[in-house]
Tab-separated table of C-alpha atoms in Angstrom:
chain	number	residue	atom	x	y	z
A	161	MET	CA	16.444	-57.217	31.356
A	162	GLU	CA	17.455	-57.247	27.597
A	163	ASP	CA	21.033	-56.133	27.467
A	164	CYS	CA	20.401	-53.360	24.974
A	165	PHE	CA	18.387	-51.393	27.558
A	166	LYS	CA	21.419	-51.493	30.038
A	167	LYS	CA	22.481	-48.014	29.229
A	168	ILE	CA	19.461	-46.279	28.866
A	169	LYS	CA	18.308	-47.684	32.333
A	170	SER	CA	21.333	-46.420	33.845
A	171	VAL	CA	20.747	-42.875	32.320
A	172	ILE	CA	17.011	-42.760	33.517
A	173	SER	CA	18.264	-44.104	36.751
A	174	GLU	CA	20.418	-40.828	37.055
A	175	TYR	CA	17.110	-38.641	36.740
A	176	ILE	CA	14.637	-40.310	38.693
A	177	ASN	CA	14.080	-43.302	41.119
A	178	ILE	CA	12.401	-46.197	38.732
A	179	SER	CA	11.115	-49.476	40.637
A	180	GLU	CA	11.801	-52.673	39.066
A	181	GLU	CA	8.087	-53.113	38.192
A	182	GLU	CA	8.005	-49.480	36.610
A	183	TRP	CA	11.216	-50.606	34.644
A	184	GLN	CA	9.318	-53.933	33.373
A	185	TRP	CA	6.739	-51.779	32.030
A	186	TYR	CA	8.718	-48.832	30.643
A	187	SER	CA	11.566	-50.965	28.823
A	188	SER	CA	8.368	-53.030	27.306
A	189	MET	CA	7.673	-50.046	25.403
A	190	LEU	CA	11.050	-49.232	24.079
A	191	LYS	CA	12.179	-50.818	20.715
A	192	LEU	CA	15.844	-51.160	19.571
A	193	LYS	CA	16.718	-50.223	15.774
A	194	LYS	CA	19.786	-50.348	14.064
A	195	TYR	CA	20.668	-47.783	11.007
A	196	LYS	CA	23.644	-48.060	8.665
A	197	LYS	CA	26.151	-45.334	8.572
A	198	LYS	CA	24.809	-42.489	6.375
A	199	GLU	CA	21.548	-43.613	6.550
A	200	ILE	CA	18.623	-40.944	7.190
A	201	ILE	CA	16.818	-42.058	10.262
A	202	TYR	CA	13.878	-39.266	9.415
A	203	ASP	CA	13.870	-36.454	7.209
A	204	ILE	CA	12.661	-32.779	7.547
A	205	ASN	CA	8.992	-32.375	7.001
A	206	SER	CA	8.105	-35.842	8.303
A	207	ASN	CA	5.748	-36.787	11.182
A	208	VAL	CA	7.885	-38.564	13.548
A	209	ASN	CA	6.607	-39.079	17.054
A	210	ASN	CA	9.733	-40.448	18.542
A	211	ILE	CA	12.917	-39.455	20.634
A	212	PHE	CA	15.998	-41.576	20.074
A	213	PHE	CA	18.556	-42.618	22.576
A	214	VAL	CA	21.820	-43.625	21.196
A	215	ASN	CA	22.940	-46.907	22.370
A	216	SER	CA	26.027	-46.805	20.068
A	217	GLY	CA	26.964	-44.900	16.956
A	218	ILE	CA	26.699	-41.070	16.434
A	219	LEU	CA	23.606	-39.264	15.118
A	220	ARG	CA	23.583	-35.870	13.469
A	221	LYS	CA	20.613	-33.327	13.514
A	222	PHE	CA	20.399	-31.197	10.363
A	223	PHE	CA	17.933	-28.493	8.929
A	224	ILE	CA	17.659	-26.331	5.678
A	225	ASP	CA	18.706	-22.882	6.179
A	226	VAL	CA	16.931	-19.974	4.609
A	227	ASP	CA	19.123	-19.818	1.608
A	228	GLY	CA	18.029	-23.530	0.882
A	229	ASN	CA	21.283	-25.147	2.270
A	230	GLU	CA	21.592	-28.259	4.820
A	231	LYS	CA	23.268	-27.219	7.832
A	232	THR	CA	24.195	-29.511	10.857
A	233	PHE	CA	22.651	-28.588	13.947
A	234	HIS	CA	23.951	-31.044	16.582
A	235	PHE	CA	25.462	-34.430	17.171
A	236	THR	CA	24.338	-36.997	19.604
A	237	MET	CA	26.780	-39.709	20.703
A	238	GLU	CA	26.444	-42.600	22.994
A	239	LYS	CA	23.901	-42.190	25.879
A	240	GLY	CA	22.702	-39.030	24.388
A	241	PHE	CA	19.010	-38.328	23.318
A	242	ALA	CA	18.233	-36.987	19.862
A	243	GLY	CA	14.708	-36.079	18.088
A	244	ASP	CA	12.955	-32.908	17.369
A	245	TYR	CA	11.519	-32.251	20.619
A	246	ASP	CA	9.575	-29.369	19.362
A	247	SER	CA	7.665	-31.168	16.692
A	248	PHE	CA	7.542	-33.971	19.542
A	249	ILE	CA	5.576	-31.415	21.871
A	250	ASN	CA	3.497	-29.951	19.409
A	251	ASP	CA	2.756	-32.937	16.994
A	252	THR	CA	3.761	-30.914	13.958
A	253	PRO	CA	5.736	-32.002	11.251
A	254	CYS	CA	9.728	-32.039	11.927
A	255	THR	CA	11.785	-29.107	11.021
A	256	TYR	CA	14.813	-31.091	11.472
A	257	GLY	CA	16.191	-34.521	10.054
A	258	ILE	CA	18.057	-37.028	11.583
A	259	GLN	CA	21.206	-38.910	10.165
A	260	ALA	CA	23.448	-41.941	11.234
A	261	LEU	CA	26.938	-41.132	10.785
A	262	GLU	CA	28.236	-44.492	11.773
A	263	ASP	CA	26.344	-47.775	12.130
A	264	SER	CA	24.371	-46.887	14.927
A	265	ALA	CA	22.078	-48.683	17.456
A	266	VAL	CA	19.310	-46.665	18.935
A	267	ILE	CA	16.205	-46.949	21.445
A	268	VAL	CA	13.144	-45.366	20.012
A	269	MET	CA	11.169	-43.896	22.658
A	270	SER	CA	7.435	-43.046	21.493
A	271	ARG	CA	5.163	-40.060	22.274
A	272	GLU	CA	2.729	-42.547	23.580
A	273	LEU	CA	5.661	-43.867	26.019
A	274	PHE	CA	6.323	-40.226	27.277
A	275	GLN	CA	2.602	-39.349	27.932
A	276	MET	CA	1.719	-42.446	29.870
A	277	SER	CA	5.111	-42.331	31.849
A	278	TYR	CA	3.835	-39.043	33.215
A	279	LYS	CA	0.915	-40.995	35.045
A	280	LYS	CA	2.396	-44.635	35.239
A	281	LEU	CA	5.899	-43.769	36.650
A	282	GLU	CA	5.703	-42.323	40.243
A	283	GLU	CA	8.585	-39.857	39.070
A	284	GLY	CA	7.300	-39.684	35.481
A	285	GLU	CA	6.730	-35.825	35.335
A	286	LYS	CA	10.091	-35.545	37.068
A	287	LEU	CA	11.568	-37.399	34.118
A	288	GLY	CA	9.809	-35.383	31.503
A	289	ARG	CA	11.066	-32.056	33.350
A	290	LEU	CA	14.579	-33.210	33.834
A	291	LEU	CA	14.611	-34.360	29.955
A	292	VAL	CA	13.344	-31.087	28.647
A	293	GLU	CA	15.458	-28.947	30.750
A	294	ASP	CA	18.555	-30.846	29.030
A	295	TYR	CA	16.993	-30.066	25.995
A	296	PHE	CA	16.491	-26.423	26.701
A	297	ILE	CA	20.214	-26.003	27.652
A	298	ILE	CA	21.396	-27.640	24.374
A	299	TYR	CA	19.296	-25.001	22.696
A	300	SER	CA	20.214	-22.405	25.006
A	301	ASN	CA	24.030	-23.090	24.602
A	302	LYS	CA	23.463	-23.182	20.999
A	303	LEU	CA	21.743	-19.857	20.987
A	304	GLN	CA	24.535	-18.245	23.227
A	305	SER	CA	27.150	-19.902	20.865
A	306	ILE	CA	25.938	-18.135	17.666
A	307	TYR	CA	25.487	-14.786	19.865
A	308	THR	CA	28.591	-14.361	21.893
A	309	LYS	CA	31.237	-16.807	21.115
A	310	SER	CA	34.016	-16.532	18.798
A	311	PRO	CA	34.621	-19.401	16.130
A	312	SER	CA	37.717	-20.546	17.973
A	313	GLU	CA	35.527	-20.590	21.383
A	314	ARG	CA	32.836	-22.498	19.352
A	315	TYR	CA	35.582	-24.949	18.321
A	316	SER	CA	36.817	-25.553	22.027
A	317	ILE	CA	33.277	-25.742	23.465
A	318	MET	CA	32.463	-28.471	20.571
A	319	ASN	CA	35.561	-30.509	21.466
A	320	LYS	CA	34.667	-30.641	25.053
A	321	LEU	CA	31.009	-31.607	24.563
A	322	PHE	CA	31.710	-34.217	21.844
A	323	PRO	CA	35.100	-35.789	22.867
A	324	GLY	CA	36.990	-37.341	19.840
A	325	ILE	CA	34.458	-35.790	17.315
A	326	LEU	CA	37.193	-34.888	14.823
A	327	SER	CA	38.201	-38.282	14.157
A	328	LYS	CA	34.738	-39.573	13.906
A	329	VAL	CA	32.698	-37.290	11.888
A	330	PRO	CA	33.386	-35.762	8.183
A	331	GLN	CA	34.759	-32.174	8.611
A	332	HIS	CA	32.351	-30.672	6.304
A	333	TYR	CA	29.588	-31.663	8.970
A	334	ILE	CA	31.904	-30.237	11.549
A	335	ALA	CA	32.391	-26.931	9.831
A	336	SER	CA	28.825	-26.621	9.431
A	337	TYR	CA	27.786	-27.192	12.531
A	338	LEU	CA	30.138	-24.400	13.759
A	339	ASN	CA	28.965	-22.195	11.060
A	340	ILE	CA	32.525	-21.648	9.498
A	341	SER	CA	34.268	-22.729	6.168
A	342	PRO	CA	36.041	-25.798	5.874
A	343	VAL	CA	38.873	-23.777	5.234
A	344	HIS	CA	38.814	-21.794	8.588
A	345	LEU	CA	38.114	-25.064	10.363
A	346	SER	CA	41.305	-26.630	9.045
A	347	ARG	CA	43.063	-23.517	10.520
A	348	LEU	CA	41.680	-24.011	13.802
A	349	ILE	CA	42.533	-27.951	13.927
A	350	ASN	CA	46.018	-26.870	13.059
A	351	SER	CA	46.521	-23.848	15.254
B	254	MET	CA	-6.606	-13.493	47.388
B	255	GLU	CA	-4.641	-10.404	46.710
B	256	ASP	CA	-5.757	-8.752	43.421
B	257	CYS	CA	-2.286	-8.602	41.950
B	258	PHE	CA	-2.153	-12.574	41.895
B	259	LYS	CA	-4.947	-12.863	39.748
B	260	LYS	CA	-3.523	-13.151	36.605
B	261	ILE	CA	-0.587	-15.540	37.496
B	262	LYS	CA	-3.234	-17.685	39.232
B	263	SER	CA	-5.376	-18.086	35.908
B	264	VAL	CA	-2.078	-18.712	33.750
B	265	ILE	CA	-0.829	-21.635	36.221
B	266	SER	CA	-4.574	-23.084	36.465
B	267	GLU	CA	-4.335	-23.406	32.839
B	268	TYR	CA	-1.454	-25.638	33.335
B	269	ILE	CA	-2.428	-27.634	36.210
B	270	ASN	CA	-4.824	-28.046	38.853
B	271	ILE	CA	-4.155	-26.324	41.891
B	272	SER	CA	-6.262	-26.768	45.287
B	273	GLU	CA	-7.003	-23.379	47.090
B	274	GLU	CA	-5.160	-24.859	50.141
B	275	GLU	CA	-1.947	-25.389	47.795
B	276	TRP	CA	-2.580	-21.807	46.345
B	277	GLN	CA	-2.640	-20.177	49.665
B	278	TRP	CA	0.862	-21.904	50.076
B	279	TYR	CA	2.049	-20.823	46.665
B	280	SER	CA	0.851	-17.183	46.440
B	281	SER	CA	2.560	-16.724	50.071
B	282	MET	CA	5.848	-17.314	48.274
B	283	LEU	CA	5.195	-14.715	45.515
B	284	LYS	CA	6.263	-10.853	45.538
B	285	LEU	CA	4.958	-8.203	43.529
B	286	LYS	CA	7.569	-5.736	42.355
B	287	LYS	CA	7.173	-2.575	40.355
B	288	TYR	CA	9.702	-1.257	37.808
B	289	LYS	CA	9.773	2.195	36.362
B	290	LYS	CA	10.386	2.628	32.586
B	291	LYS	CA	13.817	1.857	31.232
B	292	GLU	CA	14.644	0.449	34.689
B	293	ILE	CA	17.167	-2.591	34.547
B	294	ILE	CA	15.543	-5.358	36.424
B	295	TYR	CA	18.647	-7.428	36.628
B	296	ASP	CA	21.967	-7.025	34.536
B	297	ILE	CA	23.979	-9.623	32.771
B	298	ASN	CA	26.723	-11.336	34.796
B	299	SER	CA	24.505	-10.789	38.156
B	300	ASN	CA	22.944	-13.831	40.211
B	301	VAL	CA	19.518	-13.812	40.194
B	302	ASN	CA	17.514	-16.731	41.194
B	303	ASN	CA	14.105	-15.521	40.089
B	304	ILE	CA	11.576	-16.021	37.061
B	305	PHE	CA	9.337	-13.069	36.501
B	306	PHE	CA	5.813	-12.860	35.440
B	307	VAL	CA	4.543	-9.844	33.985
B	308	ASN	CA	1.420	-8.392	35.518
B	309	SER	CA	1.580	-5.368	33.579
B	310	GLY	CA	3.955	-3.468	31.432
B	311	ILE	CA	6.852	-5.090	28.740
B	312	LEU	CA	9.973	-6.325	29.752
B	313	ARG	CA	13.088	-6.654	27.501
B	314	LYS	CA	15.748	-9.619	27.556
B	315	PHE	CA	19.156	-8.532	26.360
B	316	PHE	CA	22.534	-9.869	25.952
B	317	ILE	CA	25.830	-8.734	24.660
B	318	ASP	CA	27.323	-10.281	21.205
B	319	VAL	CA	30.690	-11.314	20.418
B	320	ASP	CA	31.492	-7.783	19.188
B	321	GLY	CA	30.424	-6.266	22.342
B	322	ASN	CA	27.089	-4.964	21.316
B	323	GLU	CA	23.844	-5.263	23.241
B	324	LYS	CA	21.300	-7.049	21.393
B	325	THR	CA	17.744	-7.503	22.310
B	326	PHE	CA	16.976	-11.020	22.570
B	327	HIS	CA	13.091	-11.290	23.350
B	328	PHE	CA	10.237	-9.494	24.668
B	329	THR	CA	7.762	-10.441	27.295
B	330	MET	CA	4.462	-8.857	27.407
B	331	GLU	CA	1.270	-9.281	30.005
B	332	LYS	CA	0.858	-12.874	31.340
B	333	GLY	CA	4.308	-14.046	30.179
B	334	PHE	CA	7.275	-15.198	32.117
B	335	ALA	CA	10.668	-13.914	31.605
B	336	GLY	CA	14.164	-14.755	33.182
B	337	ASP	CA	17.220	-16.487	32.597
B	338	TYR	CA	16.021	-20.174	32.757
B	339	ASP	CA	19.550	-21.615	31.770
B	340	SER	CA	21.341	-19.939	34.785
B	341	PHE	CA	18.072	-20.407	37.069
B	342	ILE	CA	18.441	-24.279	36.422
B	343	ASN	CA	21.989	-24.114	36.879
B	344	ASP	CA	22.566	-21.520	39.517
B	345	THR	CA	25.225	-19.571	37.525
B	346	PRO	CA	25.446	-15.885	36.727
B	347	CYS	CA	23.167	-14.652	33.997
B	348	THR	CA	24.161	-14.518	30.702
B	349	TYR	CA	21.166	-12.215	29.638
B	350	GLY	CA	19.829	-9.089	31.296
B	351	ILE	CA	16.121	-7.851	31.825
B	352	GLN	CA	14.770	-4.263	31.336
B	353	ALA	CA	11.218	-2.788	31.788
B	354	LEU	CA	10.359	-0.930	28.818
B	355	GLU	CA	7.178	0.665	30.260
B	356	ASP	CA	6.269	1.170	33.874
B	357	SER	CA	5.776	-2.730	34.790
B	358	ALA	CA	4.511	-4.871	37.984
B	359	VAL	CA	6.172	-7.964	37.859
B	360	ILE	CA	5.639	-10.992	40.171
B	361	VAL	CA	8.937	-12.493	41.380
B	362	MET	CA	9.037	-16.383	41.596
B	363	SER	CA	12.250	-17.536	43.462
B	364	ARG	CA	14.118	-20.985	42.664
B	365	GLU	CA	13.200	-21.982	46.055
B	366	LEU	CA	9.468	-21.553	45.263
B	367	PHE	CA	10.469	-23.683	42.188
B	368	GLN	CA	12.009	-26.324	43.985
B	369	MET	CA	9.596	-26.451	46.751
B	370	SER	CA	6.474	-26.856	44.501
B	371	TYR	CA	7.978	-29.856	42.655
B	372	LYS	CA	7.160	-31.312	46.331
B	373	LYS	CA	4.347	-29.239	47.692
B	374	LEU	CA	2.014	-29.249	44.821
B	375	GLU	CA	0.486	-32.402	43.656
B	376	GLU	CA	1.044	-31.417	39.954
B	377	GLY	CA	4.206	-29.255	40.814
B	378	GLU	CA	6.524	-31.316	38.780
B	379	LYS	CA	4.044	-31.281	35.846
B	380	LEU	CA	3.787	-27.313	36.300
B	381	GLY	CA	7.742	-27.319	36.129
B	382	ARG	CA	7.757	-29.512	32.961
B	383	LEU	CA	5.096	-27.435	31.043
B	384	LEU	CA	6.920	-24.167	31.987
B	385	VAL	CA	10.244	-25.296	30.765
B	386	GLU	CA	8.581	-26.592	27.647
B	387	ASP	CA	7.183	-23.196	26.792
B	388	TYR	CA	10.662	-21.987	27.426
B	389	PHE	CA	12.169	-24.661	25.251
B	390	ILE	CA	9.727	-23.653	22.544
B	391	ILE	CA	10.707	-19.773	22.728
B	392	TYR	CA	14.501	-20.812	22.241
B	393	SER	CA	13.573	-23.332	19.636
B	394	ASN	CA	11.502	-20.770	17.472
B	395	LYS	CA	14.448	-18.278	18.203
B	396	LEU	CA	16.726	-20.800	16.560
B	397	GLN	CA	14.444	-21.456	13.891
B	398	SER	CA	14.126	-17.770	12.953
B	399	ILE	CA	17.798	-17.213	12.928
B	400	TYR	CA	18.501	-20.382	10.468
B	401	THR	CA	15.331	-20.561	8.562
B	402	LYS	CA	13.495	-17.433	8.060
B	403	SER	CA	13.984	-14.203	5.984
B	404	PRO	CA	13.655	-10.847	7.674
B	405	SER	CA	10.238	-10.205	6.590
B	406	GLU	CA	9.241	-13.574	7.953
B	407	ARG	CA	10.697	-12.799	11.153
B	408	TYR	CA	9.015	-9.434	11.117
B	409	SER	CA	5.620	-10.942	10.528
B	410	ILE	CA	6.113	-13.830	13.270
B	411	MET	CA	7.212	-11.030	15.600
B	412	ASN	CA	3.962	-9.105	15.061
B	413	LYS	CA	1.771	-12.525	15.770
B	414	LEU	CA	3.925	-13.238	18.830
B	415	PHE	CA	3.697	-9.575	20.070
B	416	PRO	CA	0.306	-8.057	19.194
B	417	GLY	CA	1.092	-4.152	18.889
B	418	ILE	CA	4.507	-4.143	19.624
B	419	LEU	CA	5.518	-1.400	17.062
B	420	SER	CA	3.501	0.916	19.070
B	421	LYS	CA	4.865	0.193	22.492
B	422	VAL	CA	8.512	-0.474	22.127
B	423	PRO	CA	11.490	1.716	20.422
B	424	GLN	CA	12.278	0.828	16.983
B	425	HIS	CA	15.862	0.256	17.618
B	426	TYR	CA	15.227	-2.675	19.976
B	427	ILE	CA	12.824	-4.050	17.324
B	428	ALA	CA	15.526	-3.931	14.811
B	429	SER	CA	17.899	-5.412	17.315
B	430	TYR	CA	15.404	-8.470	18.129
B	431	LEU	CA	14.810	-9.201	14.336
B	432	ASN	CA	18.755	-8.827	13.684
B	433	ILE	CA	18.324	-6.090	10.757
B	434	SER	CA	19.069	-2.690	10.439
B	435	PRO	CA	16.715	0.086	11.620
B	436	VAL	CA	16.518	1.165	7.825
B	437	HIS	CA	15.629	-2.607	6.769
B	438	LEU	CA	12.834	-2.158	9.759
B	439	SER	CA	11.583	1.035	8.305
B	440	ARG	CA	11.180	-0.641	4.789
B	441	LEU	CA	9.420	-3.561	6.124
B	442	ILE	CA	7.056	-1.398	8.503
B	443	ASN	CA	6.079	0.852	5.374
B	444	SER	CA	5.814	-2.142	2.890
């Protein structure tokens, strides 16, 4: 097995049982790609039929809000999945973009791989269900965070979700993610 | 087959192939319940391990926002599914409640049914994946609506999503769903 696929194999093996033979096929469909710090992996409105697994580095998912401002939606750290799952399911242009915030190595999973794995892996549908459940929970938490949490609660949840993020990500992205001003973020950090 | 299960059978058959034998078992696990207009089906913080399919009527999903005000999150009309899928997956108390807005007949689907159907239906995992994909898309659209759509765009999307809703649901719930004031909603209706 290529060394670069070790992490994704361990994560997938937490979701389902996958035989060595299945893994041979599955891993033959994966591709490793490297991105430089600040590089845009894909932009809003592009047609990207991939989900990305973070081998190393940090990714930032962003969108353009109703006033035309770029906002940070989410971060993905090592061993997490990133992508625009909505457009991935519906085969529509992306409403989010993804940027590397550090030099990052990601594993590219194509829609073809997802669709074939539903048939070719004994537990392929289960893998699909569990991955989309995790995506669903991210979005559900995001909604609850917007609706029902105060800025300081959002800040505290973020620190649990992304350990060490304050030392890794520029503060203006963090403030944008929390939907607060950079001044408000400074107050929370220093409180 | 009991007449009351016709609609859910047709919806499930759009997702997967289900044999007559499988359907016998599946439908034996379903329960029909009736609720009066304005009745709370379950409240926030209750432990509800069910998803509801709307046979007839309209349901409203609500939550309490950060300021302690009740807000409308979503509506479910005939042939739609309603529930707190997040707490359903994680077996945690509900962060949303559900209310009937009309006299409603709903089919109760238990967590036990979901978990058993992953094993007992040949395409049970696929059904689970497709249902959670649909849930995911609702939440994803909600987030995009909050972040990237103007009130008039949200109003227009709502009318497509819930045909005839203006004549069926009190306007203060609709204004709350759109996150605008009742006065603003009146202006949109009359524009």
